[in-house]
Amino acid sequence: MSDSQMTNTTDAAQNNAPTDTPETRRDTPRNGAPGTPAPSAAPSPDKPLAWLDGEGLHFDDAKTLAAVRRKPVSATMISGLVDRCPAQYLFSDKLKDLVIPVTPQDARIRGIVFHRACELYYARPDARRGAPIDPEAFEECKTKALEEHPEVRDDPEASAWLEAASRRFCAMGPEATDVTVAGYRDDRGRQSPALEMKVTGRLDGVGRRVFGAIDRLITPNPDNPRNVVIDDYKTGGKACVYSDRMRFPDFSYQRQQTLYSMLLEGDTRTFSDGWHLLGGRLIYPMAEYVTLHDDNAGTDVKVSVQGQGAIIRLDVRNPEYRRRTLDDAAKASDALDRESETNLFEYRPSVLCAWCPLAKICPAARIGSKENAQKAFADQPDAQTLAPAIVRA
C-alpha cells in the first residue's frame, strides 16, 4: 500500500479534472474518413462545431479537429481515452467551456486558485517563507491569487472554501509545508523554482510526445539536488491508498506521477543524466478520511484523519506500474491517432453516464435508476444549451 488516489465510485464522477494542456505536437490536418462529412473550413457562430450519431462524436470544424490531432499525451488524456469515454473526454476538452459557464462553484476553479496560492508562497525565498509555515505570509499569497480570480473572491461559498483549504493546509505540519523546492532550468535556460513545472519528452513505445505539469518538485537533501520527490496538491475530500484489489480500483493518480517520473528522468535541461526520483506524494489538506484495502479482511476500509488532511506516498519506481503506465500511454496515443484520422471519437457507456454533460443528447448513455444518478442526469445541460457547440444527428 505504497500508492494512492481517489476511489473510482459514482461520486468521483462529480469531480472535474483539469483538461487543458499545451499542445506541442505538430500534425498535419487531414480530412475525415470516407462516409464522414469533411470538417468545415472555419468555425461559424450559427453552426455547431461537432455532432453525435450512433457511433460517437464527430468534429465539424477543421480548426478544432486540427487542434485535437496535435495534442500530446497527458495523464488527463490517458484517463479520458483509456479509462473512460473518448466522446466525453473530447467534448470536455474542446467544447464544454464554450456552452457551459464555469462558475466559482466549479471544483476546477477552486483548485486553480488554491494551487496558485501555493505557487506564490513557495516561490518566495526560504528566508521570506520561514519554517514552520507562516500563515500570514500564506494569507498574502492567497489574497493575491484571489485578486487574479475575482469571481472566486466575490463568491461567499467559494471564498469560504478557499479559506478553509488554506487554513487546513497551513495546519498540516512540516512534512507537507516546510520543504525545500528544487531548482530547474526552463526551456530558456533560466533558473526557476520547480513549481507548476512543465515537462515533456518521448517515452518508449508511445508515438506522441508526452506532456506533464508538476505542482511542486522538492529535494529532501539540498546537498544532493538531483534526488527529488514529486508533490501534487489534491483539493478533494477523499484520499485513497491505491490497490488493484479494491472494489473500484482507480490507477489514475499513481499513473500520473509515474508518468511524470519517467519524463523527469529523461529531462536533461538541469542535469545531463536527468533527475533521480525518490518517490511521489499526494497532499490532501481537505481530506476527511483515507480509503485503503485491508488485505486480511478482503475489504476496503475508511480511516478518519480527523480534519488533519492526508499525505499519500506513491511508489513511482515500481516496475509493474511503469509497464502499465507506458502501455496506457501508448494506447491513448494510438487511440487519438486512429480516432482523429477517422474523425470518430467513440462512446464507452458506463455507470458514470449520468455525470456526463452529454447525457441528455447521447444515444449511448446508460442512466441508472438510483437517486444520485437520476439527480446527476437532471442537472446535465439540455440539447438547447449544448446546441451552439454540439448536436445530435
Short mmCIF file of C-alpha atoms in Angstrom, two decimals:
data_model
loop_
_atom_site.label_atom_id
_atom_site.label_comp_id
_atom_site.label_asym_id
_atom_site.label_seq_id
_atom_site.Cartn_x
_atom_site.Cartn_y
_atom_site.Cartn_z
CA MET A 1 0.00 0.00 0.00
CA SER A 2 2.58 2.50 -1.12
CA ASP A 3 0.45 4.27 -3.72
CA SER A 4 -2.82 6.09 -3.91
CA GLN A 5 -5.62 8.14 -5.40
CA MET A 6 -9.33 8.77 -5.45
CA THR A 7 -11.56 5.71 -5.46
CA ASN A 8 -13.50 5.41 -8.73
CA THR A 9 -17.06 5.50 -7.41
CA THR A 10 -20.05 7.24 -8.91
CA ASP A 11 -19.37 10.11 -6.51
CA ALA A 12 -15.94 10.53 -8.07
CA ALA A 13 -17.57 11.35 -11.40
CA GLN A 14 -18.69 14.66 -9.97
CA ASN A 15 -15.09 15.86 -9.61
CA ASN A 16 -13.92 17.94 -12.58
CA ALA A 17 -10.37 17.11 -13.60
CA PRO A 18 -8.29 19.70 -15.39
CA THR A 19 -8.48 19.18 -19.15
CA ASP A 20 -6.44 21.90 -20.85
CA THR A 21 -2.86 21.06 -21.75
CA PRO A 22 -0.43 22.81 -24.11
CA GLU A 23 -0.38 21.17 -27.49
CA THR A 24 3.20 20.59 -28.57
CA ARG A 25 2.82 18.07 -31.39
CA ARG A 26 2.73 19.40 -34.97
CA ASP A 27 0.49 17.15 -37.02
CA THR A 28 -0.79 17.87 -40.49
CA PRO A 29 -4.61 18.13 -40.52
CA ARG A 30 -6.35 15.52 -42.62
CA ASN A 31 -9.87 15.19 -43.93
CA GLY A 32 -12.34 12.84 -42.31
CA ALA A 33 -12.64 9.21 -43.34
CA PRO A 34 -14.91 8.16 -46.23
CA GLY A 35 -18.54 8.38 -45.23
CA THR A 36 -17.83 11.12 -42.70
CA PRO A 37 -18.66 14.74 -43.58
CA ALA A 38 -15.47 16.77 -44.03
CA PRO A 39 -14.88 19.45 -41.38
CA SER A 40 -15.88 22.95 -42.35
CA ALA A 41 -13.15 25.45 -43.18
CA ALA A 42 -13.71 27.60 -40.09
CA PRO A 43 -15.98 27.88 -37.04
CA SER A 44 -19.28 29.61 -37.61
CA PRO A 45 -21.43 31.14 -34.84
CA ASP A 46 -24.58 29.68 -36.38
CA LYS A 47 -23.19 26.19 -36.95
CA PRO A 48 -22.32 23.62 -34.25
CA LEU A 49 -18.68 22.59 -34.04
CA ALA A 50 -19.47 18.89 -33.53
CA TRP A 51 -22.21 16.31 -33.68
CA LEU A 52 -23.18 12.91 -32.25
CA ASP A 53 -24.58 9.91 -34.12
CA GLY A 54 -24.98 6.25 -33.29
CA GLU A 55 -21.22 5.66 -33.30
CA GLY A 56 -19.74 8.60 -31.41
CA LEU A 57 -18.67 12.23 -31.54
CA HIS A 58 -17.53 13.91 -34.78
CA PHE A 59 -16.00 17.38 -35.16
CA ASP A 60 -17.44 19.56 -37.89
CA ASP A 61 -14.82 22.28 -37.56
CA ALA A 62 -11.40 21.99 -39.18
CA LYS A 63 -9.59 24.17 -36.65
CA THR A 64 -10.86 22.20 -33.66
CA LEU A 65 -10.10 18.84 -35.26
CA ALA A 66 -6.60 20.02 -36.16
CA ALA A 67 -6.02 21.04 -32.54
CA VAL A 68 -7.12 17.57 -31.42
CA ARG A 69 -4.68 15.96 -33.83
CA ARG A 70 -1.80 17.99 -32.38
CA LYS A 71 -2.43 17.05 -28.75
CA PRO A 72 0.40 15.44 -26.79
CA VAL A 73 -0.31 12.54 -24.46
CA SER A 74 -1.07 13.65 -20.89
CA ALA A 75 -2.33 11.93 -17.76
CA THR A 76 -5.74 13.51 -18.33
CA MET A 77 -5.85 12.25 -21.91
CA ILE A 78 -4.99 8.71 -20.83
CA SER A 79 -7.81 8.75 -18.28
CA GLY A 80 -10.23 10.09 -20.89
CA LEU A 81 -9.32 7.77 -23.77
CA VAL A 82 -8.34 4.58 -21.93
CA ASP A 83 -10.27 4.56 -18.66
CA ARG A 84 -13.40 6.44 -19.60
CA CYS A 85 -15.28 7.65 -22.67
CA PRO A 86 -13.45 9.23 -25.65
CA ALA A 87 -16.56 11.15 -26.73
CA GLN A 88 -16.97 12.69 -23.28
CA TYR A 89 -13.27 13.47 -22.97
CA LEU A 90 -13.02 15.30 -26.31
CA PHE A 91 -16.22 17.23 -25.67
CA SER A 92 -15.00 18.32 -22.22
CA ASP A 93 -11.53 19.15 -23.52
CA LYS A 94 -12.52 21.19 -26.57
CA LEU A 95 -16.17 22.24 -26.39
CA LYS A 96 -17.64 22.16 -22.91
CA ASP A 97 -16.47 25.58 -21.74
CA LEU A 98 -17.96 27.20 -24.85
CA VAL A 99 -21.50 26.43 -23.77
CA ILE A 100 -21.40 25.62 -20.05
CA PRO A 101 -20.23 28.60 -17.99
CA VAL A 102 -17.51 27.87 -15.45
CA THR A 103 -18.69 29.17 -12.09
CA PRO A 104 -16.84 29.73 -8.80
CA GLN A 105 -18.57 26.58 -7.54
CA ASP A 106 -16.64 24.51 -10.07
CA ALA A 107 -14.03 22.37 -8.33
CA ARG A 108 -11.55 23.20 -11.09
CA ILE A 109 -11.69 26.94 -10.36
CA ARG A 110 -11.31 26.44 -6.62
CA GLY A 111 -8.39 24.12 -7.21
CA ILE A 112 -6.72 26.57 -9.59
CA VAL A 113 -6.84 29.37 -7.01
CA PHE A 114 -5.52 27.14 -4.22
CA HIS A 115 -2.71 25.89 -6.46
CA ARG A 116 -1.86 29.48 -7.36
CA ALA A 117 -1.65 30.48 -3.68
CA CYS A 118 0.75 27.58 -3.05
CA GLU A 119 2.82 28.51 -6.10
CA LEU A 120 3.16 32.12 -4.93
CA TYR A 121 4.11 31.06 -1.40
CA TYR A 122 6.74 28.51 -2.34
CA ALA A 123 8.22 30.82 -4.98
CA ARG A 124 9.35 33.07 -2.12
CA PRO A 125 12.94 32.69 -0.95
CA ASP A 126 13.33 30.46 2.10
CA ALA A 127 14.15 33.46 4.27
CA ARG A 128 10.82 35.07 3.38
CA ARG A 129 8.88 31.87 3.99
CA GLY A 130 10.46 30.70 7.20
CA ALA A 131 9.92 27.43 8.99
CA PRO A 132 7.40 26.42 10.10
CA ILE A 133 4.96 27.75 7.53
CA ASP A 134 3.94 31.37 8.06
CA PRO A 135 0.12 31.55 7.92
CA GLU A 136 0.19 35.34 7.49
CA ALA A 137 2.53 35.08 4.52
CA PHE A 138 0.37 32.33 3.02
CA GLU A 139 -2.67 34.57 3.54
CA GLU A 140 -0.94 37.27 1.49
CA CYS A 141 -0.40 34.77 -1.32
CA LYS A 142 -3.99 33.59 -1.13
CA THR A 143 -5.18 37.21 -1.35
CA LYS A 144 -3.06 37.78 -4.45
CA ALA A 145 -4.41 34.57 -6.02
CA LEU A 146 -7.95 35.83 -5.35
CA GLU A 147 -7.13 39.14 -6.99
CA GLU A 148 -6.32 37.16 -10.12
CA HIS A 149 -9.68 35.37 -9.82
CA PRO A 150 -12.22 37.94 -8.59
CA GLU A 151 -15.08 35.59 -9.43
CA VAL A 152 -13.95 33.35 -6.57
CA ARG A 153 -13.14 36.26 -4.27
CA ASP A 154 -16.64 37.69 -4.74
CA ASP A 155 -18.46 34.37 -4.24
CA PRO A 156 -19.08 33.76 -0.50
CA GLU A 157 -19.20 29.97 -0.74
CA ALA A 158 -16.11 29.64 -2.92
CA SER A 159 -14.07 32.11 -0.87
CA ALA A 160 -15.10 30.33 2.35
CA TRP A 161 -13.93 27.03 0.87
CA LEU A 162 -10.59 28.56 -0.09
CA GLU A 163 -10.19 29.99 3.40
CA ALA A 164 -10.79 26.55 4.91
CA ALA A 165 -8.41 24.86 2.47
CA SER A 166 -5.67 27.40 3.20
CA ARG A 167 -6.13 27.12 6.96
CA ARG A 168 -6.04 23.33 6.87
CA PHE A 169 -3.01 23.26 4.59
CA CYS A 170 -1.08 25.52 6.97
CA ALA A 171 -2.02 23.19 9.84
CA MET A 172 -0.79 20.01 8.12
CA GLY A 173 2.65 20.22 9.68
CA PRO A 174 6.22 20.46 8.44
CA GLU A 175 6.17 17.26 6.39
CA ALA A 176 3.72 18.90 3.97
CA THR A 177 4.54 22.57 4.40
CA ASP A 178 8.24 23.03 5.28
CA VAL A 179 10.02 21.75 2.21
CA THR A 180 12.95 22.69 0.00
CA VAL A 181 11.74 23.35 -3.53
CA ALA A 182 14.07 22.06 -6.24
CA GLY A 183 15.50 24.44 -8.79
CA TYR A 184 15.48 23.69 -12.52
CA ARG A 185 16.46 25.26 -15.82
CA ASP A 186 13.49 26.05 -18.03
CA ASP A 187 13.46 25.94 -21.83
CA ARG A 188 15.14 29.35 -21.99
CA GLY A 189 17.92 28.31 -19.64
CA ARG A 190 16.62 30.38 -16.73
CA GLN A 191 16.96 29.02 -13.20
CA SER A 192 13.49 28.73 -11.67
CA PRO A 193 11.83 27.10 -8.66
CA ALA A 194 10.21 23.79 -9.68
CA LEU A 195 6.62 24.95 -9.21
CA GLU A 196 3.94 24.28 -11.82
CA MET A 197 6.89 22.81 -13.71
CA LYS A 198 6.21 21.82 -17.32
CA VAL A 199 7.99 18.68 -18.51
CA THR A 200 7.73 16.96 -21.87
CA GLY A 201 9.52 14.27 -23.84
CA ARG A 202 9.33 10.96 -25.66
CA LEU A 203 8.71 7.64 -23.91
CA ASP A 204 9.43 4.17 -25.28
CA GLY A 205 6.57 2.80 -27.37
CA VAL A 206 4.47 5.98 -27.20
CA GLY A 207 4.03 7.56 -30.62
CA ARG A 208 3.13 11.05 -29.47
CA ARG A 209 5.09 13.43 -27.32
CA VAL A 210 4.14 13.19 -23.64
CA PHE A 211 3.44 16.26 -21.50
CA GLY A 212 3.02 16.90 -17.79
CA ALA A 213 2.77 19.79 -15.30
CA ILE A 214 4.15 19.15 -11.81
CA ASP A 215 2.73 21.12 -8.88
CA ARG A 216 5.88 21.04 -6.77
CA LEU A 217 9.22 19.24 -7.03
CA ILE A 218 11.04 19.04 -3.70
CA THR A 219 14.50 17.90 -2.69
CA PRO A 220 14.72 16.23 0.74
CA ASN A 221 18.51 16.72 0.82
CA PRO A 222 19.65 20.08 -0.62
CA ASP A 223 23.20 18.74 -0.77
CA ASN A 224 22.03 16.30 -3.44
CA PRO A 225 19.57 18.38 -5.50
CA ARG A 226 19.16 15.76 -8.24
CA ASN A 227 17.24 13.50 -5.82
CA VAL A 228 13.64 14.70 -5.79
CA VAL A 229 10.08 13.89 -4.78
CA ILE A 230 7.02 14.89 -6.81
CA ASP A 231 4.31 16.67 -4.81
CA ASP A 232 0.77 17.02 -6.12
CA TYR A 233 -1.91 19.03 -4.29
CA LYS A 234 -5.34 17.40 -4.26
CA THR A 235 -8.23 19.53 -3.07
CA GLY A 236 -10.90 16.81 -2.88
CA GLY A 237 -12.18 15.42 0.38
CA LYS A 238 -11.48 11.75 -0.34
CA ALA A 239 -7.96 10.37 -0.22
CA CYS A 240 -7.16 6.80 -1.17
CA VAL A 241 -4.23 4.38 -0.96
CA TYR A 242 -4.34 2.59 -4.31
CA SER A 243 -4.56 -1.18 -4.54
CA ASP A 244 -5.66 -3.23 -7.52
CA ARG A 245 -7.63 -5.36 -5.05
CA MET A 246 -10.01 -2.51 -4.18
CA ARG A 247 -13.64 -2.77 -5.13
CA PHE A 248 -13.25 0.21 -7.50
CA PRO A 249 -9.50 0.48 -8.20
CA ASP A 250 -8.51 3.76 -9.82
CA PHE A 251 -4.96 3.80 -11.17
CA SER A 252 -5.07 7.36 -12.50
CA TYR A 253 -3.15 9.23 -9.76
CA GLN A 254 -0.50 6.54 -9.49
CA ARG A 255 -0.19 6.56 -13.28
CA GLN A 256 0.04 10.36 -13.38
CA GLN A 257 3.03 10.55 -11.07
CA THR A 258 4.68 7.50 -12.63
CA LEU A 259 4.37 9.26 -16.00
CA TYR A 260 5.91 12.43 -14.54
CA SER A 261 8.78 10.49 -13.00
CA MET A 262 9.71 8.91 -16.34
CA LEU A 263 9.58 12.30 -18.05
CA LEU A 264 11.82 13.80 -15.36
CA GLU A 265 14.36 11.01 -15.73
CA GLY A 266 14.71 11.98 -19.39
CA ASP A 267 14.69 15.74 -18.75
CA THR A 268 18.29 16.91 -19.28
CA ARG A 269 17.70 20.67 -19.01
CA THR A 270 19.03 20.76 -15.43
CA PHE A 271 21.13 17.60 -15.07
CA SER A 272 22.82 15.91 -18.02
CA ASP A 273 21.65 12.50 -16.81
CA GLY A 274 18.16 13.61 -15.74
CA TRP A 275 16.58 13.65 -12.31
CA HIS A 276 16.60 10.80 -9.80
CA LEU A 277 13.15 10.17 -8.41
CA LEU A 278 12.81 9.11 -4.78
CA GLY A 279 9.01 8.95 -4.82
CA GLY A 280 5.80 10.89 -5.14
CA ARG A 281 3.22 12.33 -2.75
CA LEU A 282 -0.40 13.40 -2.91
CA ILE A 283 -1.17 16.18 -0.43
CA TYR A 284 -4.82 16.41 0.66
CA PRO A 285 -5.48 19.34 3.01
CA MET A 286 -9.27 18.82 2.83
CA ALA A 287 -9.33 15.04 3.32
CA GLU A 288 -11.74 13.78 5.98
CA TYR A 289 -10.73 10.13 5.63
CA VAL A 290 -8.42 7.81 3.72
CA THR A 291 -9.73 4.71 1.96
CA LEU A 292 -7.44 1.69 1.83
CA HIS A 293 -7.76 -2.02 1.19
CA ASP A 294 -7.47 -4.35 4.18
CA ASP A 295 -5.87 -7.48 2.74
CA ASN A 296 -6.66 -9.56 5.83
CA ALA A 297 -10.36 -8.70 5.77
CA GLY A 298 -10.55 -8.59 1.99
CA THR A 299 -12.50 -5.31 2.09
CA ASP A 300 -11.94 -1.58 1.66
CA VAL A 301 -11.92 0.45 4.88
CA LYS A 302 -12.13 4.15 5.62
CA VAL A 303 -9.77 5.63 8.20
CA SER A 304 -10.65 9.04 9.65
CA VAL A 305 -7.90 11.66 9.60
CA GLN A 306 -9.93 13.93 11.90
CA GLY A 307 -9.69 17.01 9.73
CA GLN A 308 -5.87 16.96 9.67
CA GLY A 309 -5.53 16.24 5.97
CA ALA A 310 -3.54 13.39 4.49
CA ILE A 311 -0.26 12.74 2.70
CA ILE A 312 -0.31 9.68 0.46
CA ARG A 313 3.03 8.31 -0.71
CA LEU A 314 3.45 6.81 -4.16
CA ASP A 315 5.97 4.31 -5.44
CA VAL A 316 6.97 5.86 -8.78
CA ARG A 317 9.74 3.31 -9.40
CA ASN A 318 7.56 0.20 -9.26
CA PRO A 319 8.37 -1.80 -12.46
CA GLU A 320 4.82 -3.09 -12.88
CA TYR A 321 3.34 0.39 -12.53
CA ARG A 322 5.84 1.69 -15.07
CA ARG A 323 5.00 -1.04 -17.55
CA ARG A 324 1.28 -0.40 -17.12
CA THR A 325 1.76 3.37 -17.42
CA LEU A 326 3.70 3.02 -20.68
CA ASP A 327 1.09 0.60 -22.04
CA ASP A 328 -1.73 3.01 -21.19
CA ALA A 329 0.14 5.98 -22.69
CA ALA A 330 0.73 4.02 -25.90
CA LYS A 331 -2.95 3.03 -26.03
CA ALA A 332 -4.01 6.67 -25.64
CA SER A 333 -1.57 7.83 -28.32
CA ASP A 334 -2.71 5.15 -30.77
CA ALA A 335 -6.37 5.80 -29.98
CA LEU A 336 -6.04 9.50 -30.69
CA ASP A 337 -4.19 8.78 -33.94
CA ARG A 338 -6.92 6.39 -35.05
CA GLU A 339 -9.96 8.37 -33.93
CA SER A 340 -8.72 11.74 -35.15
CA GLU A 341 -7.90 10.14 -38.53
CA THR A 342 -11.46 8.86 -38.89
CA ASN A 343 -12.99 11.83 -37.04
CA LEU A 344 -14.89 9.38 -34.86
CA PHE A 345 -14.50 9.50 -31.07
CA GLU A 346 -16.38 6.52 -29.76
CA TYR A 347 -18.73 6.10 -26.83
CA ARG A 348 -17.84 3.96 -23.84
CA PRO A 349 -21.04 3.83 -21.76
CA SER A 350 -20.74 3.11 -18.04
CA VAL A 351 -22.48 3.66 -14.70
CA LEU A 352 -20.98 7.17 -14.78
CA CYS A 353 -23.00 8.31 -17.82
CA ALA A 354 -25.39 10.32 -15.64
CA TRP A 355 -22.49 12.60 -14.67
CA CYS A 356 -21.55 13.33 -18.28
CA PRO A 357 -22.55 16.72 -19.76
CA LEU A 358 -23.63 14.92 -22.94
CA ALA A 359 -26.04 12.63 -21.08
CA LYS A 360 -29.24 14.22 -22.41
CA ILE A 361 -28.26 14.01 -26.09
CA CYS A 362 -26.01 10.94 -26.18
CA PRO A 363 -27.73 7.93 -27.82
CA ALA A 364 -25.46 5.52 -25.92
CA ALA A 365 -25.92 6.96 -22.42
CA ARG A 366 -26.81 4.47 -19.68
CA ILE A 367 -28.64 6.24 -16.88
CA GLY A 368 -29.07 4.28 -13.68
CA SER A 369 -32.23 4.28 -11.61
CA LYS A 370 -30.56 5.17 -8.30
CA GLU A 371 -31.43 8.54 -6.80
CA ASN A 372 -27.93 10.02 -7.16
CA ALA A 373 -27.76 9.02 -10.82
CA GLN A 374 -31.19 10.47 -11.55
CA LYS A 375 -30.29 13.73 -9.82
CA ALA A 376 -26.98 13.95 -11.71
CA PHE A 377 -28.77 13.32 -15.00
CA ALA A 378 -31.36 16.01 -14.23
CA ASP A 379 -28.54 18.52 -13.60
CA GLN A 380 -26.93 18.00 -17.02
CA PRO A 381 -27.41 20.61 -19.77
CA ASP A 382 -30.24 20.14 -22.24
CA ALA A 383 -29.99 19.98 -26.02
CA GLN A 384 -30.73 23.68 -26.45
CA THR A 385 -27.86 24.68 -24.15
CA LEU A 386 -25.43 22.40 -25.97
CA ALA A 387 -26.58 23.28 -29.49
CA PRO A 388 -24.07 26.07 -30.24
CA ALA A 389 -21.25 23.53 -29.76
CA ILE A 390 -22.72 20.09 -30.41
CA VAL A 391 -25.94 18.50 -31.61
CA ARG A 392 -27.34 15.01 -32.02
CA ALA A 393 -27.61 13.99 -35.66
#
